[in-house]
Short mmCIF file of C-alpha atoms in Angstrom, two decimals:
data_model
loop_
_atom_site.label_atom_id
_atom_site.label_comp_id
_atom_site.label_asym_id
_atom_site.label_seq_id
_atom_site.Cartn_x
_atom_site.Cartn_y
_atom_site.Cartn_z
CA MET A 10 -5.39 2.63 -28.82
CA ILE A 11 -3.03 0.34 -27.03
CA HIS A 12 -0.44 3.10 -26.71
CA LEU A 13 -3.03 5.09 -24.91
CA GLU A 14 -4.10 2.39 -22.67
CA LEU A 15 -0.50 1.75 -21.59
CA ARG A 16 0.02 5.47 -21.10
CA GLU A 17 -3.03 5.70 -18.94
CA LEU A 18 -2.05 2.64 -17.00
CA LEU A 19 1.49 3.95 -16.27
CA GLU A 20 0.11 7.33 -15.27
CA GLU A 21 -2.41 5.70 -12.83
CA LYS A 22 0.04 3.24 -11.38
CA THR A 23 3.10 5.44 -11.03
CA GLY A 24 2.91 5.88 -7.40
CA VAL A 25 2.56 2.01 -6.90
CA LEU A 26 5.58 1.41 -9.29
CA LEU A 27 7.69 3.94 -7.14
CA LEU A 28 6.55 2.13 -3.92
CA ILE A 29 7.68 -1.08 -5.37
CA ALA A 30 11.01 0.38 -6.65
CA GLY A 31 11.60 1.89 -3.18
CA GLY A 32 10.95 -1.61 -1.53
CA LEU A 33 13.23 -3.32 -3.97
CA LEU A 34 15.99 -0.84 -2.73
CA ILE A 35 15.02 -1.62 0.79
CA ILE A 36 15.93 -5.16 0.16
CA GLN A 37 19.29 -4.25 -1.30
CA ILE A 38 19.97 -2.02 1.74
CA ALA A 39 18.93 -4.81 4.03
CA SER A 40 20.50 -7.76 2.22
CA PRO A 41 24.05 -7.40 3.86
CA ALA A 42 22.42 -8.09 7.25
CA PHE A 43 21.24 -11.34 6.33
CA PRO A 44 23.54 -14.54 6.34
CA ASP A 45 25.52 -15.07 3.41
CA PHE A 46 24.16 -18.33 1.72
CA ALA A 47 26.28 -17.86 -1.45
CA GLY A 48 28.87 -20.31 -0.17
CA VAL A 49 26.29 -22.91 0.05
CA MET A 50 25.39 -22.98 -3.53
CA PRO A 51 27.76 -24.77 -6.04
CA THR A 52 28.23 -21.65 -8.08
CA GLU A 53 31.22 -23.06 -9.89
CA ARG A 54 29.08 -25.65 -11.48
CA LEU A 55 26.76 -23.09 -12.89
CA PRO A 56 27.26 -21.43 -16.38
CA GLY A 57 28.91 -17.98 -16.41
CA TRP A 58 25.67 -16.37 -17.94
CA VAL A 59 23.51 -17.49 -14.66
CA GLY A 60 25.74 -15.33 -12.59
CA PHE A 61 25.43 -12.32 -14.92
CA ILE A 62 21.63 -12.62 -15.07
CA SER A 63 21.45 -13.01 -11.30
CA SER A 64 23.57 -9.87 -11.00
CA ALA A 65 21.62 -8.02 -13.62
CA LEU A 66 18.22 -8.96 -11.80
CA SER A 67 19.42 -7.92 -8.41
CA PRO A 68 16.79 -5.95 -6.42
CA GLY A 69 18.83 -2.70 -6.65
CA LEU A 70 19.28 -2.53 -10.30
CA VAL A 71 15.65 -3.59 -11.01
CA GLY A 72 14.52 -0.88 -8.36
CA ARG A 73 16.37 1.79 -10.15
CA GLY A 74 15.21 0.62 -13.67
CA LEU A 75 11.61 0.56 -12.44
CA SER A 76 12.02 4.05 -11.00
CA PHE A 77 13.09 5.21 -14.39
CA VAL A 78 10.08 3.87 -16.05
CA ALA A 79 7.88 5.03 -13.40
CA LEU A 80 9.26 8.63 -13.52
CA LEU A 81 8.62 8.84 -17.34
CA GLY A 82 4.86 8.42 -16.40
CA LEU A 83 5.01 11.81 -14.53
CA TYR A 84 5.14 13.60 -18.00
CA HIS A 85 1.52 13.41 -18.70
CA ARG A 86 0.61 14.65 -15.18
CA LEU A 87 2.66 17.91 -15.82
CA THR A 88 1.83 18.92 -19.47
CA SER A 89 -1.28 20.70 -18.64
CA GLU A 90 0.02 23.20 -16.30
CA THR A 91 3.84 23.25 -17.03
CA PRO A 92 4.20 21.91 -20.63
CA ARG A 93 7.67 23.47 -21.20
CA LEU A 94 9.07 21.90 -18.08
CA ALA A 95 7.38 18.73 -18.79
CA ILE A 96 8.66 18.58 -22.39
CA GLY A 97 12.16 19.48 -21.35
CA GLY A 98 12.29 16.83 -18.64
CA VAL A 99 11.05 13.95 -20.69
CA ALA A 100 13.30 14.87 -23.45
CA LEU A 101 16.31 14.86 -21.21
CA MET A 102 15.22 11.67 -19.58
CA ALA A 103 14.90 10.05 -22.98
CA LEU A 104 18.62 10.87 -23.56
CA THR A 105 19.80 8.58 -20.62
CA PRO A 106 19.21 5.05 -22.34
CA LEU A 107 20.37 6.20 -25.61
CA LEU A 108 23.56 7.57 -24.26
CA PHE A 109 23.96 4.56 -22.20
CA LEU A 110 23.43 1.87 -24.83
CA SER A 111 25.33 3.86 -27.49
CA GLY A 112 28.42 4.27 -25.02
CA LEU A 113 28.00 0.46 -23.93
CA LEU A 114 27.66 -0.96 -27.45
CA THR A 115 30.54 1.19 -28.69
CA ALA A 116 32.81 -0.04 -25.88
CA LEU A 117 32.00 -3.56 -26.51
CA VAL A 118 32.05 -3.60 -30.33
CA ARG A 119 34.53 -1.00 -31.14
CA PRO A 120 36.43 0.53 -28.24
CA THR A 121 36.74 4.09 -29.20
CA PRO A 122 37.66 6.67 -26.30
CA GLU A 123 35.63 9.39 -27.59
CA PHE A 124 32.52 7.43 -27.60
CA ARG A 125 33.18 5.79 -24.51
CA TYR A 126 32.35 8.88 -22.63
CA LEU A 127 28.71 8.52 -23.78
CA PHE A 128 28.30 5.92 -21.07
CA TRP A 129 29.56 8.06 -18.31
CA LEU A 130 27.46 11.11 -19.40
CA SER A 131 24.27 9.20 -19.47
CA PRO A 132 23.26 9.92 -15.86
CA LEU A 133 23.36 13.66 -16.46
CA PRO A 134 20.12 14.08 -18.55
CA TYR A 135 18.47 11.82 -16.13
CA ILE A 136 19.44 14.11 -13.20
CA ALA A 137 18.36 17.35 -15.11
CA GLY A 138 15.17 15.70 -16.42
CA THR A 139 14.05 14.79 -12.84
CA SER A 140 14.87 18.24 -11.57
CA LEU A 141 12.69 19.77 -14.11
CA PHE A 142 9.90 17.38 -13.06
CA GLY A 143 10.49 18.37 -9.54
CA LEU A 144 10.19 22.13 -10.27
CA ALA A 145 7.21 21.40 -12.41
CA PHE A 146 5.45 19.80 -9.47
CA LEU A 147 6.14 22.65 -7.17
CA TRP A 148 4.27 24.96 -9.72
CA LYS A 149 1.03 22.79 -9.32
CA ASP A 150 -1.61 23.53 -6.93
CA GLY A 151 -2.92 21.38 -4.15
CA SER A 152 -1.14 18.55 -2.02
CA ILE A 153 0.32 17.15 -5.31
CA ARG A 154 2.86 19.80 -5.55
CA PHE A 155 4.59 18.30 -2.45
CA VAL A 156 5.82 15.64 -4.92
CA GLY A 157 8.47 18.06 -6.20
CA ILE A 158 10.31 17.94 -2.74
CA PRO A 159 11.22 14.22 -2.69
CA LEU A 160 11.77 14.42 -6.51
CA LEU A 161 14.28 17.13 -6.01
CA LEU A 162 15.80 15.08 -3.26
CA PHE A 163 16.15 12.32 -5.72
CA SER A 164 17.90 14.13 -8.38
CA GLY A 165 20.07 15.78 -5.92
CA THR A 166 21.18 12.43 -4.52
CA TRP A 167 22.24 11.39 -8.08
CA SER A 168 24.03 14.75 -8.45
CA LEU A 169 26.12 14.21 -5.42
CA LEU A 170 26.92 10.53 -6.37
CA TYR A 171 27.88 11.73 -9.84
CA ALA A 172 30.03 14.37 -8.33
CA ILE A 173 31.57 12.33 -5.79
CA GLY A 174 32.27 9.53 -8.25
CA LEU A 175 33.98 11.92 -10.62
CA LYS A 176 36.27 13.26 -7.82
CA ASN A 177 37.17 10.31 -5.98
CA GLY A 178 36.52 7.31 -8.44
CA ASP A 179 34.31 5.69 -6.00
CA ILE A 180 31.53 6.23 -3.57
CA PRO A 181 32.55 6.09 0.05
CA GLY A 182 30.73 3.60 2.13
CA TRP A 183 29.52 6.15 4.72
CA PHE A 184 27.43 8.05 2.10
CA PRO A 185 23.76 7.18 2.42
CA SER A 186 22.91 6.97 -1.16
CA GLY A 187 20.58 4.14 -1.00
CA GLU A 188 18.78 5.37 2.06
CA LEU A 189 18.33 8.74 0.28
CA LEU A 190 17.13 7.26 -2.93
CA THR A 191 14.88 4.89 -1.09
CA LEU A 192 13.35 7.71 1.01
CA SER A 193 12.68 9.78 -1.91
CA LEU A 194 10.93 7.04 -4.00
CA LEU A 195 8.93 5.89 -1.06
CA THR A 196 7.81 9.42 -0.36
CA MET A 197 7.07 10.26 -4.10
CA GLY A 198 5.12 6.91 -4.36
CA TYR A 199 3.04 7.57 -1.33
CA LEU A 200 2.13 11.32 -2.28
CA LEU A 201 1.23 10.14 -5.82
CA TYR A 202 -0.70 7.09 -4.53
CA ALA A 203 -2.60 9.15 -2.07
CA ASN A 204 -3.48 11.78 -4.71
CA SER A 205 -4.66 9.03 -7.29
CA THR A 206 -7.22 7.43 -4.90
CA PRO A 207 -10.84 7.84 -6.01
CA HIS A 208 -12.93 10.63 -4.51
CA ASP A 209 -16.63 10.08 -3.53
CA ASP A 210 -17.61 10.69 -7.02
CA GLY A 211 -15.15 7.97 -8.41
CA ALA A 212 -12.88 10.20 -10.15
CA LEU A 213 -9.07 10.15 -9.75
CA ALA A 214 -7.41 13.13 -8.18
CA PRO A 215 -5.54 15.39 -10.58
#
């Protein structure tokens, strides 16, 4: 019962979560424009773990993590019309945290070169899974199908980031990765939120 309620809540609030994730990315993009107050704080007196936690809870990382959770909630919206694409997408996305944590723990506990690549391969199933979700939305009827366009933009941006990172070892500053991810998240969130608002009969849009 609790699992069902959480699933329904996630499915209902997916649009809101994506809007929040996009807002957090906006904060990350806009933060360099604000004055740097870091020098005012006596960071040398703080424990090292404080800096680690503050960096781990940065708006950009939290927004990306929140978008991952929100996109998993799209699975149940797609199973009725495109079950194969939905199952394939969620299965691939589920591999991402498994590969990431396996590679990270192996690198920390027992540095083995063969397993270290699991960490760097972890974005690939995420990219492929979101692409399948995007295609699944394009198969749907009504205005909800347009969610597939920003979803494919989202996966395409991650694909370019991965390819450029492999080729150059770093992402060039001119590449608008944050802006593209933010635009896709906000557009997805708006479309999903608009299609989830109650109709006159009180029912949610499919």
